[in-house]
Amino acid sequence: MEEGTLQQVTVQQVIPHEASTVWQLTGDFGGLKNWLPGVTECSVSGKGPRDQGGDAERAVHLMDGSITRESLESRDESQMCYRYAILEAKGFKADQQFMATFQVLPLADGQCEVVWTARFSVPATLSAEKVDKARQQVSQMYQFFLAHLTTLLAAD
């Protein structure tokens, strides 16, 4: 791995739907096309999370023609949570780290909160301004995805 610093970004979104409904849509590791904008196809090879001896990986085909490959690191159905790592993506270097956790938390009154956290490495030589920009890009991307999810659920 590249010498660098580990950054963390967390985005949270309250969604006015039951947690089980949101998890049914978002909890399928191969189902990104059903709710994530810009995904044209998503296929899974292997089976099961790595922390349970599995080898599931997804190939996420994007509108720009690029393919992102991610591994399922852990999954907890009872906690409505999974963790994944980026293995390969446009602009992503092999020695970088990117691990994310996606969780749906039940709230009162038929609502839930989606919490999406990313931990990723940046080169130690990157300026503070560029590190901040990278953090903002990840945060804005997740905010956009969760706003889209909220709109999609409202249309049902």
Coordinates of N, CA, C and O in Angstrom, one line a residue:
M1 N 0.8 -1.2 0.0 CA 0.0 0.0 0.0 C 0.9 1.2 0.0 O 1.9 1.3 0.6
E2 N 0.4 2.2 -0.7 CA 1.1 3.5 -0.7 C 1.1 4.2 0.6 O 0.2 4.1 1.4
E3 N 2.3 4.7 0.9 CA 2.4 5.5 2.2 C 1.5 6.7 2.1 O 1.5 7.4 1.1
G4 N 0.7 6.9 3.0 CA -0.2 8.0 3.0 C -1.0 8.1 4.2 O -0.7 7.5 5.2
T5 N -2.1 8.9 4.2 CA -2.9 9.1 5.3 C -4.3 8.5 5.0 O -4.8 8.5 3.8
L6 N -5.0 8.0 6.0 CA -6.3 7.5 5.9 C -7.3 8.6 6.2 O -7.2 9.2 7.2
Q7 N -8.3 8.7 5.3 CA -9.3 9.7 5.5 C -10.6 9.0 5.8 O -10.8 7.9 5.3
Q8 N -11.6 9.7 6.4 CA -12.9 9.1 6.6 C -14.0 10.2 6.4 O -13.8 11.3 6.7
V9 N -15.0 9.7 5.7 CA -16.1 10.6 5.3 C -17.4 9.8 5.7 O -17.5 8.6 5.3
T10 N -18.3 10.4 6.4 CA -19.6 9.8 6.7 C -20.7 10.7 6.3 O -20.7 11.9 6.6
V11 N -21.7 10.1 5.6 CA -22.9 10.8 5.1 C -24.1 10.1 5.7 O -24.2 8.8 5.6
Q12 N -25.0 10.8 6.3 CA -26.2 10.3 6.9 C -27.4 10.9 6.2 O -27.4 12.1 6.0
Q13 N -28.5 10.1 6.0 CA -29.7 10.6 5.4 C -30.9 10.0 6.0 O -31.0 8.7 6.0
V14 N -31.8 10.8 6.6 CA -33.0 10.2 7.1 C -34.0 10.0 5.9 O -34.1 10.9 5.1
I15 N -34.6 8.9 5.9 CA -35.5 8.5 4.7 C -36.9 8.2 5.3 O -36.9 7.4 6.3
P16 N -37.9 8.8 4.8 CA -39.2 8.6 5.4 C -39.9 7.2 5.0 O -41.0 7.2 4.5
H17 N -39.1 6.1 5.2 CA -39.6 4.8 4.8 C -39.1 3.8 5.9 O -38.1 4.1 6.5
E18 N -39.8 2.7 6.0 CA -39.4 1.7 7.0 C -38.0 1.2 6.6 O -37.6 1.1 5.4
A19 N -37.1 0.9 7.6 CA -35.8 0.4 7.3 C -35.8 -0.9 6.5 O -35.0 -1.0 5.6
S20 N -36.7 -1.8 6.7 CA -36.8 -3.0 6.0 C -37.0 -2.8 4.5 O -36.5 -3.5 3.6
T21 N -37.9 -1.8 4.2 CA -38.1 -1.4 2.8 C -36.9 -0.9 2.1 O -36.6 -1.3 1.0
V22 N -36.2 0.0 2.8 CA -35.0 0.6 2.2 C -33.9 -0.5 2.1 O -33.2 -0.6 1.1
W23 N -33.7 -1.4 3.1 CA -32.7 -2.4 3.1 C -33.1 -3.4 1.9 O -32.1 -3.9 1.3
Q24 N -34.3 -3.7 1.7 CA -34.7 -4.7 0.7 C -34.2 -4.1 -0.7 O -33.7 -4.9 -1.5
L25 N -34.2 -2.8 -0.9 CA -33.8 -2.2 -2.2 C -32.3 -2.1 -2.2 O -31.6 -2.4 -3.2
T26 N -31.7 -1.6 -1.1 CA -30.2 -1.3 -1.1 C -29.3 -2.4 -0.6 O -28.1 -2.3 -0.9
G27 N -29.8 -3.4 0.1 CA -29.0 -4.4 0.7 C -28.5 -5.5 -0.2 O -27.6 -6.3 0.2
D28 N -29.0 -5.5 -1.4 CA -28.6 -6.5 -2.4 C -27.2 -6.1 -3.0 O -27.2 -5.1 -3.7
F29 N -26.2 -6.8 -2.7 CA -24.8 -6.4 -3.2 C -24.8 -6.3 -4.7 O -24.0 -5.5 -5.2
G30 N -25.6 -7.1 -5.4 CA -25.6 -7.0 -6.8 C -26.7 -6.1 -7.4 O -26.9 -6.1 -8.6
G31 N -27.4 -5.4 -6.6 CA -28.6 -4.7 -7.0 C -28.4 -3.2 -7.2 O -29.4 -2.5 -7.2
L32 N -27.2 -2.7 -7.4 CA -27.0 -1.3 -7.5 C -27.8 -0.6 -8.6 O -28.2 0.5 -8.5
K33 N -27.9 -1.4 -9.7 CA -28.6 -0.8 -10.9 C -30.1 -0.4 -10.5 O -30.6 0.5 -11.1
N34 N -30.6 -1.0 -9.5 CA -32.0 -0.7 -9.1 C -32.2 0.6 -8.3 O -33.3 1.1 -8.2
W35 N -31.1 1.2 -7.9 CA -31.2 2.4 -7.1 C -30.1 3.4 -7.2 O -30.3 4.6 -6.8
L36 N -29.0 3.1 -7.8 CA -27.8 4.0 -7.8 C -27.7 4.6 -9.2 O -27.6 3.9 -10.2
P37 N -27.8 5.9 -9.3 CA -27.8 6.6 -10.6 C -26.4 6.4 -11.3 O -25.4 6.3 -10.6
G38 N -26.5 6.2 -12.6 CA -25.2 6.1 -13.4 C -24.8 4.6 -13.6 O -23.8 4.4 -14.3
V39 N -25.4 3.7 -12.9 CA -25.1 2.3 -13.0 C -25.9 1.7 -14.1 O -27.1 1.7 -14.1
T40 N -25.3 1.1 -15.1 CA -26.0 0.5 -16.2 C -26.1 -1.0 -16.1 O -27.0 -1.6 -16.7
E41 N -25.2 -1.6 -15.3 CA -25.2 -3.0 -15.1 C -24.4 -3.3 -13.8 O -23.5 -2.6 -13.5
C42 N -24.8 -4.4 -13.1 CA -24.0 -4.8 -11.9 C -24.1 -6.3 -11.8 O -25.3 -6.8 -11.7
S43 N -23.0 -7.0 -11.9 CA -23.0 -8.4 -11.8 C -22.1 -8.9 -10.6 O -21.1 -8.2 -10.3
V44 N -22.5 -10.0 -10.0 CA -21.7 -10.5 -8.9 C -21.1 -11.9 -9.3 O -21.8 -12.7 -9.8
S45 N -19.8 -12.0 -9.0 CA -19.2 -13.4 -9.1 C -18.8 -13.8 -7.7 O -18.6 -13.0 -6.8
G46 N -18.7 -15.1 -7.5 CA -18.3 -15.6 -6.2 C -19.5 -15.5 -5.3 O -20.6 -15.2 -5.7
K47 N -19.3 -15.9 -4.0 CA -20.4 -15.9 -3.1 C -19.9 -15.6 -1.7 O -18.9 -16.2 -1.3
G48 N -20.7 -14.8 -0.9 CA -20.4 -14.6 0.5 C -19.3 -13.6 0.8 O -18.4 -13.4 0.0
P49 N -19.4 -13.0 1.9 CA -18.4 -12.0 2.4 C -17.1 -12.6 2.8 O -17.1 -13.7 3.2
R50 N -16.0 -11.9 2.6 CA -14.7 -12.3 2.9 C -14.5 -12.7 4.4 O -13.8 -13.7 4.7
D51 N -15.2 -12.0 5.3 CA -15.0 -12.3 6.7 C -15.6 -13.6 7.1 O -15.5 -14.1 8.2
Q52 N -16.4 -14.2 6.2 CA -17.0 -15.5 6.4 C -16.4 -16.5 5.4 O -17.1 -17.6 5.2
G53 N -15.3 -16.3 4.9 CA -14.6 -17.2 3.9 C -15.1 -17.1 2.5 O -14.7 -17.9 1.7
G54 N -15.9 -16.1 2.2 CA -16.5 -15.9 0.9 C -15.5 -15.2 -0.1 O -14.5 -14.7 0.3
D55 N -16.0 -15.0 -1.3 CA -15.2 -14.4 -2.3 C -16.0 -13.5 -3.3 O -15.7 -13.3 -4.4
A56 N -17.2 -13.0 -2.8 CA -18.1 -12.2 -3.7 C -17.4 -10.9 -4.1 O -16.9 -10.2 -3.3
E57 N -17.5 -10.7 -5.4 CA -17.1 -9.4 -6.0 C -18.1 -9.0 -7.0 O -18.8 -9.8 -7.6
R58 N -18.3 -7.6 -7.1 CA -19.3 -7.1 -8.0 C -18.5 -6.3 -9.1 O -17.5 -5.6 -8.8
A59 N -19.0 -6.3 -10.3 CA -18.5 -5.5 -11.4 C -19.6 -4.5 -11.7 O -20.7 -4.9 -12.1
V60 N -19.3 -3.2 -11.4 CA -20.3 -2.2 -11.6 C -20.0 -1.4 -12.8 O -19.0 -0.7 -12.9
H61 N -20.9 -1.6 -13.8 CA -20.7 -0.9 -15.1 C -21.4 0.5 -15.0 O -22.5 0.6 -14.7
L62 N -20.6 1.5 -15.4 CA -21.1 2.9 -15.3 C -21.4 3.5 -16.6 O -20.9 3.0 -17.7
M63 N -22.2 4.6 -16.6 CA -22.6 5.2 -17.9 C -21.4 5.7 -18.7 O -21.6 5.7 -19.9
D64 N -20.3 6.0 -18.1 CA -19.2 6.5 -18.9 C -18.4 5.4 -19.5 O -17.4 5.6 -20.2
G65 N -18.9 4.1 -19.4 CA -18.2 3.0 -19.9 C -17.2 2.3 -19.0 O -16.7 1.2 -19.3
S66 N -16.9 2.9 -17.9 CA -15.9 2.3 -17.0 C -16.6 1.3 -16.1 O -17.8 1.2 -16.0
I67 N -15.7 0.4 -15.6 CA -16.2 -0.7 -14.7 C -15.4 -0.5 -13.4 O -14.2 -0.4 -13.3
T68 N -16.2 -0.5 -12.3 CA -15.6 -0.5 -10.9 C -15.8 -1.9 -10.4 O -16.9 -2.5 -10.5
R69 N -14.7 -2.5 -9.8 CA -14.8 -3.8 -9.2 C -14.6 -3.7 -7.7 O -13.8 -3.0 -7.2
E70 N -15.6 -4.3 -7.0 CA -15.6 -4.2 -5.5 C -15.8 -5.6 -4.9 O -16.4 -6.4 -5.5
S71 N -15.2 -5.8 -3.7 CA -15.3 -7.0 -3.0 C -16.2 -6.8 -1.8 O -16.2 -5.8 -1.1
L72 N -17.0 -7.8 -1.5 CA -17.9 -7.8 -0.3 C -17.0 -8.3 0.9 O -16.7 -9.5 1.0
E73 N -16.7 -7.4 1.8 CA -15.9 -7.7 2.9 C -16.6 -8.3 4.1 O -16.1 -9.2 4.8
S74 N -17.8 -7.7 4.4 CA -18.6 -8.3 5.5 C -20.1 -7.9 5.2 O -20.4 -7.0 4.4
R75 N -21.0 -8.7 5.8 CA -22.4 -8.5 5.7 C -23.1 -9.0 6.9 O -22.8 -10.1 7.4
D76 N -24.0 -8.1 7.4 CA -24.7 -8.5 8.6 C -26.2 -8.2 8.3 O -26.6 -7.0 8.4
E77 N -27.0 -9.2 8.0 CA -28.4 -9.0 7.6 C -29.2 -8.4 8.8 O -30.0 -7.5 8.6
S78 N -28.9 -8.9 10.0 CA -29.7 -8.5 11.2 C -29.4 -7.0 11.5 O -30.3 -6.3 12.0
Q79 N -28.2 -6.5 11.2 CA -27.9 -5.1 11.4 C -28.1 -4.2 10.1 O -27.8 -3.1 10.1
M80 N -28.6 -4.9 9.0 CA -28.8 -4.2 7.8 C -27.6 -3.4 7.3 O -27.6 -2.2 7.1
C81 N -26.5 -4.1 7.3 CA -25.2 -3.5 7.0 C -24.3 -4.4 6.2 O -24.3 -5.6 6.3
Y82 N -23.5 -3.7 5.3 CA -22.4 -4.4 4.6 C -21.3 -3.5 4.4 O -21.4 -2.3 4.4
R83 N -20.1 -4.1 4.2 CA -18.8 -3.4 4.0 C -18.2 -3.9 2.7 O -18.2 -5.1 2.5
Y84 N -17.7 -3.0 1.9 CA -17.1 -3.4 0.7 C -15.8 -2.6 0.4 O -15.6 -1.5 1.0
A85 N -15.0 -3.2 -0.4 CA -13.7 -2.5 -0.8 C -13.6 -2.3 -2.3 O -14.1 -3.2 -3.0
I86 N -13.1 -1.2 -2.7 CA -12.9 -1.0 -4.1 C -11.6 -1.7 -4.5 O -10.5 -1.5 -3.9
L87 N -11.6 -2.6 -5.5 CA -10.5 -3.3 -6.0 C -9.9 -2.6 -7.2 O -8.7 -2.6 -7.4
E88 N -10.8 -2.0 -8.0 CA -10.4 -1.4 -9.3 C -11.4 -0.4 -9.7 O -12.6 -0.7 -9.6
A89 N -11.0 0.8 -10.1 CA -12.0 1.8 -10.6 C -11.2 2.8 -11.4 O -10.0 3.0 -11.3
K90 N -11.9 3.5 -12.2 CA -11.4 4.6 -13.0 C -10.6 5.6 -12.1 O -11.2 6.1 -11.2
G91 N -9.4 5.9 -12.4 CA -8.6 6.8 -11.6 C -8.1 6.3 -10.3 O -7.5 7.0 -9.5
F92 N -8.3 5.0 -10.0 CA -8.0 4.4 -8.8 C -6.7 3.7 -9.0 O -6.5 2.9 -9.9
K93 N -5.7 3.9 -8.1 CA -4.4 3.2 -8.2 C -4.4 2.0 -7.4 O -5.0 1.9 -6.3
A94 N -3.7 1.0 -7.9 CA -3.7 -0.4 -7.2 C -3.3 -0.3 -5.7 O -3.7 -1.1 -4.9
D95 N -2.4 0.7 -5.4 CA -1.9 0.7 -4.0 C -2.8 1.6 -3.1 O -2.4 1.8 -2.0
Q96 N -3.9 2.1 -3.6 CA -4.8 2.9 -2.8 C -5.7 1.9 -2.0 O -5.9 0.8 -2.4
Q97 N -6.3 2.5 -1.0 CA -7.3 1.7 -0.2 C -8.6 2.5 -0.2 O -8.6 3.8 -0.1
F98 N -9.7 1.8 -0.3 CA -11.0 2.4 -0.2 C -11.9 1.4 0.3 O -12.2 0.4 -0.3
M99 N -12.4 1.6 1.5 CA -13.3 0.7 2.2 C -14.5 1.5 2.6 O -14.4 2.6 3.1
A100 N -15.7 0.9 2.4 CA -16.9 1.7 2.7 C -17.9 0.7 3.5 O -17.9 -0.5 3.2
T101 N -18.7 1.4 4.3 CA -19.7 0.6 5.1 C -21.1 1.3 4.8 O -21.2 2.5 4.8
F102 N -22.1 0.5 4.4 CA -23.4 1.0 4.1 C -24.3 0.3 5.1 O -24.4 -0.9 5.3
Q103 N -25.1 1.2 5.9 CA -26.0 0.6 6.9 C -27.3 1.4 6.9 O -27.4 2.6 6.7
V104 N -28.4 0.6 7.1 CA -29.7 1.2 7.3 C -30.2 1.0 8.7 O -30.2 -0.1 9.2
L105 N -30.5 2.1 9.4 CA -30.8 2.0 10.8 C -32.3 2.4 11.0 O -32.7 3.5 10.5
P106 N -33.1 1.6 11.7 CA -34.5 1.9 11.9 C -34.6 3.1 12.9 O -33.9 3.3 13.8
L107 N -35.6 4.0 12.6 CA -35.9 5.1 13.5 C -37.4 5.0 13.8 O -38.1 4.1 13.2
A108 N -37.9 5.8 14.6 CA -39.3 5.8 15.0 C -40.2 6.3 13.8 O -39.7 6.9 12.9
D109 N -41.5 6.1 14.0 CA -42.4 6.7 13.0 C -42.2 6.2 11.6 O -42.5 7.0 10.6
G110 N -41.8 5.0 11.4 CA -41.7 4.4 10.0 C -40.6 5.0 9.2 O -40.6 5.0 8.0
Q111 N -39.6 5.6 9.8 CA -38.5 6.2 9.1 C -37.2 5.4 9.4 O -37.2 4.5 10.2
C112 N -36.2 5.7 8.6 CA -34.9 5.1 8.8 C -33.8 6.1 8.5 O -34.1 7.2 8.0
E113 N -32.6 5.7 8.9 CA -31.4 6.6 8.5 C -30.4 5.7 7.8 O -30.1 4.6 8.3
V114 N -29.9 6.1 6.7 CA -28.9 5.4 6.0 C -27.6 6.1 6.4 O -27.5 7.4 6.3
V115 N -26.6 5.3 6.8 CA -25.3 5.8 7.1 C -24.3 5.2 6.2 O -24.2 4.0 6.1
W116 N -23.6 6.0 5.4 CA -22.6 5.5 4.5 C -21.3 6.1 4.8 O -21.1 7.3 4.8
T117 N -20.3 5.3 5.2 CA -19.0 5.7 5.6 C -17.9 5.2 4.7 O -18.0 4.0 4.4
A118 N -17.0 6.0 4.3 CA -15.9 5.6 3.5 C -14.6 5.9 4.2 O -14.4 7.0 4.8
R119 N -13.6 5.0 4.2 CA -12.3 5.2 4.7 C -11.4 5.0 3.5 O -11.4 3.9 2.8
F120 N -10.5 6.0 3.1 CA -9.7 5.8 2.0 C -8.3 6.5 2.2 O -8.2 7.4 3.0
S121 N -7.4 6.0 1.4 CA -6.0 6.5 1.6 C -5.8 7.6 0.5 O -6.3 7.6 -0.6
V122 N -5.0 8.5 0.9 CA -4.5 9.6 0.0 C -3.0 9.7 0.2 O -2.5 9.4 1.3
P123 N -2.3 10.0 -0.9 CA -0.8 10.1 -0.7 C -0.4 11.1 0.3 O -1.0 12.1 0.5
A124 N 0.7 10.8 1.0 CA 1.2 11.6 2.1 C 1.7 13.0 1.5 O 1.7 14.0 2.2
T125 N 2.0 13.0 0.2 CA 2.5 14.2 -0.5 C 1.3 15.1 -0.9 O 1.6 16.2 -1.4
L126 N 0.1 14.7 -0.8 CA -1.0 15.5 -1.2 C -1.2 16.7 -0.3 O -1.1 16.6 0.9
S127 N -1.4 17.9 -0.9 CA -1.6 19.1 -0.1 C -2.9 19.0 0.7 O -3.9 18.3 0.3
A128 N -3.0 19.7 1.7 CA -4.2 19.8 2.6 C -5.4 20.2 1.8 O -6.5 19.6 1.9
E129 N -5.3 21.1 0.8 CA -6.3 21.5 -0.1 C -6.9 20.4 -0.9 O -8.1 20.2 -1.1
K130 N -6.0 19.6 -1.5 CA -6.4 18.4 -2.3 C -7.0 17.3 -1.5 O -7.9 16.6 -1.9
V131 N -6.5 17.1 -0.3 CA -7.1 16.1 0.6 C -8.6 16.6 0.9 O -9.5 15.8 0.9
D132 N -8.7 17.8 1.2 CA -10.1 18.4 1.5 C -11.0 18.2 0.3 O -12.1 17.8 0.4
K133 N -10.5 18.4 -0.9 CA -11.2 18.3 -2.1 C -11.7 16.8 -2.3 O -12.8 16.6 -2.7
A134 N -10.8 15.9 -2.0 CA -11.1 14.5 -2.2 C -12.2 14.1 -1.2 O -13.1 13.4 -1.5
R135 N -12.1 14.6 0.0 CA -13.1 14.3 1.1 C -14.5 14.9 0.6 O -15.5 14.2 0.7
Q136 N -14.4 16.1 0.1 CA -15.7 16.8 -0.4 C -16.3 16.0 -1.5 O -17.5 15.8 -1.6
Q137 N -15.5 15.5 -2.5 CA -16.0 14.7 -3.6 C -16.7 13.5 -3.1 O -17.8 13.1 -3.6
V138 N -16.1 12.7 -2.2 CA -16.7 11.5 -1.7 C -18.0 11.9 -1.0 O -19.1 11.2 -1.2
S139 N -18.0 12.9 -0.2 CA -19.2 13.3 0.6 C -20.3 13.7 -0.4 O -21.5 13.3 -0.2
Q140 N -20.0 14.5 -1.4 CA -21.0 15.0 -2.3 C -21.6 13.8 -3.1 O -22.8 13.8 -3.4
M141 N -20.7 12.9 -3.5 CA -21.2 11.7 -4.3 C -22.2 10.9 -3.4 O -23.3 10.6 -3.9
Y142 N -21.8 10.6 -2.2 CA -22.8 9.9 -1.3 C -24.1 10.6 -1.1 O -25.1 10.1 -1.0
Q143 N -23.9 12.0 -0.8 CA -25.1 12.8 -0.6 C -26.1 12.7 -1.8 O -27.3 12.6 -1.7
F144 N -25.5 12.8 -3.0 CA -26.2 12.7 -4.3 C -26.9 11.4 -4.4 O -28.1 11.3 -4.7
F145 N -26.2 10.3 -4.1 CA -26.8 9.0 -4.2 C -27.9 8.8 -3.2 O -29.0 8.2 -3.6
L146 N -27.8 9.3 -2.0 CA -28.8 9.1 -1.0 C -30.0 10.0 -1.3 O -31.2 9.6 -1.0
A147 N -29.8 11.2 -1.8 CA -30.9 12.1 -2.3 C -31.7 11.4 -3.4 O -32.9 11.4 -3.4
H148 N -31.0 10.7 -4.3 CA -31.6 10.0 -5.4 C -32.4 8.8 -4.8 O -33.6 8.6 -5.3
L149 N -31.9 8.1 -3.9 CA -32.6 7.0 -3.3 C -33.9 7.5 -2.6 O -34.9 6.9 -2.8
T150 N -33.8 8.6 -1.9 CA -35.0 9.2 -1.2 C -36.1 9.5 -2.3 O -37.3 9.2 -2.1
T151 N -35.7 10.1 -3.4 CA -36.6 10.5 -4.5 C -37.2 9.3 -5.1 O -38.4 9.2 -5.4
L152 N -36.4 8.3 -5.3 CA -36.8 7.0 -5.9 C -37.9 6.3 -5.0 O -38.9 5.9 -5.5
L153 N -37.7 6.3 -3.7 CA -38.6 5.7 -2.8 C -39.9 6.5 -2.7 O -41.0 5.9 -2.5
A154 N -39.8 7.8 -2.8 CA -41.0 8.7 -2.8 C -41.9 8.5 -4.0 O -43.1 8.7 -3.9
A155 N -41.3 8.0 -5.1 CA -42.1 7.8 -6.3 C -42.9 6.5 -6.2 O -43.9 6.4 -7.0
D156 N -42.6 5.6 -5.4 CA -43.3 4.4 -5.2 C -44.6 4.5 -4.6 O -44.9 5.3 -3.7

